[in-house]
Amino acid sequence: MIIVLKPNSSRRDIAAVSAEIKRLGYSPHIMRGVARTVFGAVGDERQHASLESLSAWPQVESVTRIQKRYKLVSREAHPQNSTVTTRGVVIGGPKCVIMAGPCSVESERQLMITAEAVARAGATVLRGGAYKPRTSPYEFQGLGLKGLKLLAKARKATGLAVITELLSEDHVEQVAEYADILQIGARNAQNFQLLIAAAKTGLPVLLKRGLSMKIEEWLLAGEYVLANDNPNLMFCERGIRTFETYTRNTLDLSTIPIIKRESHCPVVIDPSQGGGRADLVAAFCKGSVAMGADALLIEVHPNPAEAWSDGAQQLSLEGFAALMKDLKPFLAAAGRE
Ligand code: PEP
Ligand code: MN
């Protein structure tokens, strides 16, 4: 249910409504707008009294049922776009945020060279996997804690915020100590216990779309984050499994306007996993910007041919710098900085 308070309600009014929502057996999720305060009240309506009674309260403007299965991530719950902020980087605002870096952290030298190059070219977030979800157990699994420490070192040297993936609940505490944004990978997109544990850190969560996940399932997975009191959620499209084998995945750009219609959360596009080919990354970025993506997550490596993972899809440092230049008119045309 969405409970909208009258404009300029006092703190006492807000506290009283919050207490009543709790008393009736629901959890109140507060959203403060410029003029109005809105509560998303979630709970099982079969087990508790109806919240409709609140509509008689003088400080309440309206009580509306959210018909969709996802509630807090829905546009109905939060009509304005929400933004996610970390280290001064705002995702979901006027600026299209560029997150870039290697698929995997391999060495101090590799990471530092990449971090400095992407920062120079305009990225504000550094990506890099320390724990890697590899299809084969015989492939490089990531540097683990050593990789996290290198990411923190690169952040210190460049000022870039850090995004990195966590594969299991066992990693949450450790990764949260080093990262600014927690990445939930495609293979874990419906690992609900992991989503809950990540949400509870309070850090921003970037939720990739699962390889064969329907949009509704993806939104419901995101709901786990907001329902655990973490409003800092981003959805990241990274391509889905289709009959097509020309590309590694089929990048589904239709998700940009659809997620934007259904949800208030920022939308990020990963053009690297999206096609699995470096030569497609620029076109995917341009299309994503035109369709309203709030951020791009791009794999960049000083020597893609020698990369320990995903070599075919990583841009070289020069390739990335050229892309940043090429993107400018597209960003301007889309009204983004
Ligand atoms: C990655 O970002 O390197 C990655 C493994 O992503 P995904 O979970 O989308 O496959
Ligand atoms: Mn990768």
JSON list of C-alpha atoms and ligand atoms in Angstrom, two decimals, residues 102-104 127-129 131-134 165 183-188 208-209 211 236-239 248-249 270 273-274 297 299 309-310 313, ligand 1:
[
{"chain": "A", "resi": 102, "resn": "PRO", "atom": "CA", "xyz": [39.10, -4.81, -16.01]},
{"chain": "A", "resi": 103, "resn": "CYS", "atom": "CA", "xyz": [36.87, -7.87, -15.91]},
{"chain": "A", "resi": 104, "resn": "SER", "atom": "CA", "xyz": [39.23, -9.33, -13.26]},
{"chain": "A", "resi": 127, "resn": "ARG", "atom": "CA", "xyz": [35.11, -1.91, -11.82]},
{"chain": "A", "resi": 128, "resn": "GLY", "atom": "CA", "xyz": [37.14, -5.06, -11.26]},
{"chain": "A", "resi": 129, "resn": "GLY", "atom": "CA", "xyz": [36.32, -8.58, -10.15]},
{"chain": "A", "resi": 131, "resn": "TYR", "atom": "CA", "xyz": [35.82, -12.97, -6.82]},
{"chain": "A", "resi": 132, "resn": "LYS", "atom": "CA", "xyz": [34.97, -14.28, -10.29]},
{"chain": "A", "resi": 133, "resn": "PRO", "atom": "CA", "xyz": [31.99, -16.49, -11.16]},
{"chain": "A", "resi": 134, "resn": "ARG", "atom": "CA", "xyz": [33.70, -18.65, -13.78]},
{"chain": "A", "resi": 165, "resn": "GLU", "atom": "CA", "xyz": [31.17, -8.55, -7.28]},
{"chain": "A", "resi": 183, "resn": "GLN", "atom": "CA", "xyz": [27.74, -6.08, -7.66]},
{"chain": "A", "resi": 184, "resn": "ILE", "atom": "CA", "xyz": [25.39, -9.06, -7.69]},
{"chain": "A", "resi": 185, "resn": "GLY", "atom": "CA", "xyz": [26.24, -11.01, -10.81]},
{"chain": "A", "resi": 186, "resn": "ALA", "atom": "CA", "xyz": [23.92, -12.57, -13.36]},
{"chain": "A", "resi": 187, "resn": "ARG", "atom": "CA", "xyz": [24.49, -16.04, -11.92]},
{"chain": "A", "resi": 188, "resn": "ASN", "atom": "CA", "xyz": [23.40, -14.91, -8.46]},
{"chain": "A", "resi": 208, "resn": "LYS", "atom": "CA", "xyz": [22.60, -7.73, -12.84]},
{"chain": "A", "resi": 209, "resn": "ARG", "atom": "CA", "xyz": [19.83, -9.42, -14.79]},
{"chain": "A", "resi": 211, "resn": "LEU", "atom": "CA", "xyz": [20.83, -15.09, -17.87]},
{"chain": "A", "resi": 236, "resn": "CYS", "atom": "CA", "xyz": [22.00, -3.66, -14.68]},
{"chain": "A", "resi": 237, "resn": "GLU", "atom": "CA", "xyz": [21.11, -5.27, -18.01]},
{"chain": "A", "resi": 238, "resn": "ARG", "atom": "CA", "xyz": [24.00, -7.45, -19.26]},
{"chain": "A", "resi": 239, "resn": "GLY", "atom": "CA", "xyz": [22.39, -9.52, -21.99]},
{"chain": "A", "resi": 248, "resn": "ARG", "atom": "CA", "xyz": [27.78, -14.25, -26.31]},
{"chain": "A", "resi": 249, "resn": "ASN", "atom": "CA", "xyz": [24.51, -12.83, -24.99]},
{"chain": "A", "resi": 270, "resn": "ASP", "atom": "CA", "xyz": [26.88, -3.57, -19.34]},
{"chain": "A", "resi": 273, "resn": "GLN", "atom": "CA", "xyz": [29.04, -8.97, -21.15]},
{"chain": "A", "resi": 274, "resn": "GLY", "atom": "CA", "xyz": [26.15, -7.82, -23.36]},
{"chain": "A", "resi": 297, "resn": "LEU", "atom": "CA", "xyz": [29.63, -0.58, -16.94]},
{"chain": "A", "resi": 299, "resn": "GLU", "atom": "CA", "xyz": [35.36, -3.68, -19.29]},
{"chain": "A", "resi": 309, "resn": "SER", "atom": "CA", "xyz": [39.09, -13.48, -18.22]},
{"chain": "A", "resi": 310, "resn": "ASP", "atom": "CA", "xyz": [36.78, -12.09, -20.92]},
{"chain": "A", "resi": 313, "resn": "GLN", "atom": "CA", "xyz": [35.09, -8.20, -24.93]},
{"chain": "B", "resi": 1, "resn": "PEP", "atom": "C1", "xyz": [31.43, -9.36, -14.84]},
{"chain": "B", "resi": 1, "resn": "PEP", "atom": "O1", "xyz": [30.95, -8.23, -14.68]},
{"chain": "B", "resi": 1, "resn": "PEP", "atom": "O2", "xyz": [32.62, -9.56, -15.11]},
{"chain": "B", "resi": 1, "resn": "PEP", "atom": "C2", "xyz": [30.52, -10.52, -14.79]},
{"chain": "B", "resi": 1, "resn": "PEP", "atom": "C3", "xyz": [30.96, -11.73, -14.46]},
{"chain": "B", "resi": 1, "resn": "PEP", "atom": "O3", "xyz": [29.25, -10.19, -15.05]},
{"chain": "B", "resi": 1, "resn": "PEP", "atom": "P1", "xyz": [27.90, -11.09, -15.20]},
{"chain": "B", "resi": 1, "resn": "PEP", "atom": "O4", "xyz": [27.49, -11.45, -13.84]},
{"chain": "B", "resi": 1, "resn": "PEP", "atom": "O5", "xyz": [26.97, -10.12, -15.87]},
{"chain": "B", "resi": 1, "resn": "PEP", "atom": "O6", "xyz": [28.24, -12.26, -16.08]}
]
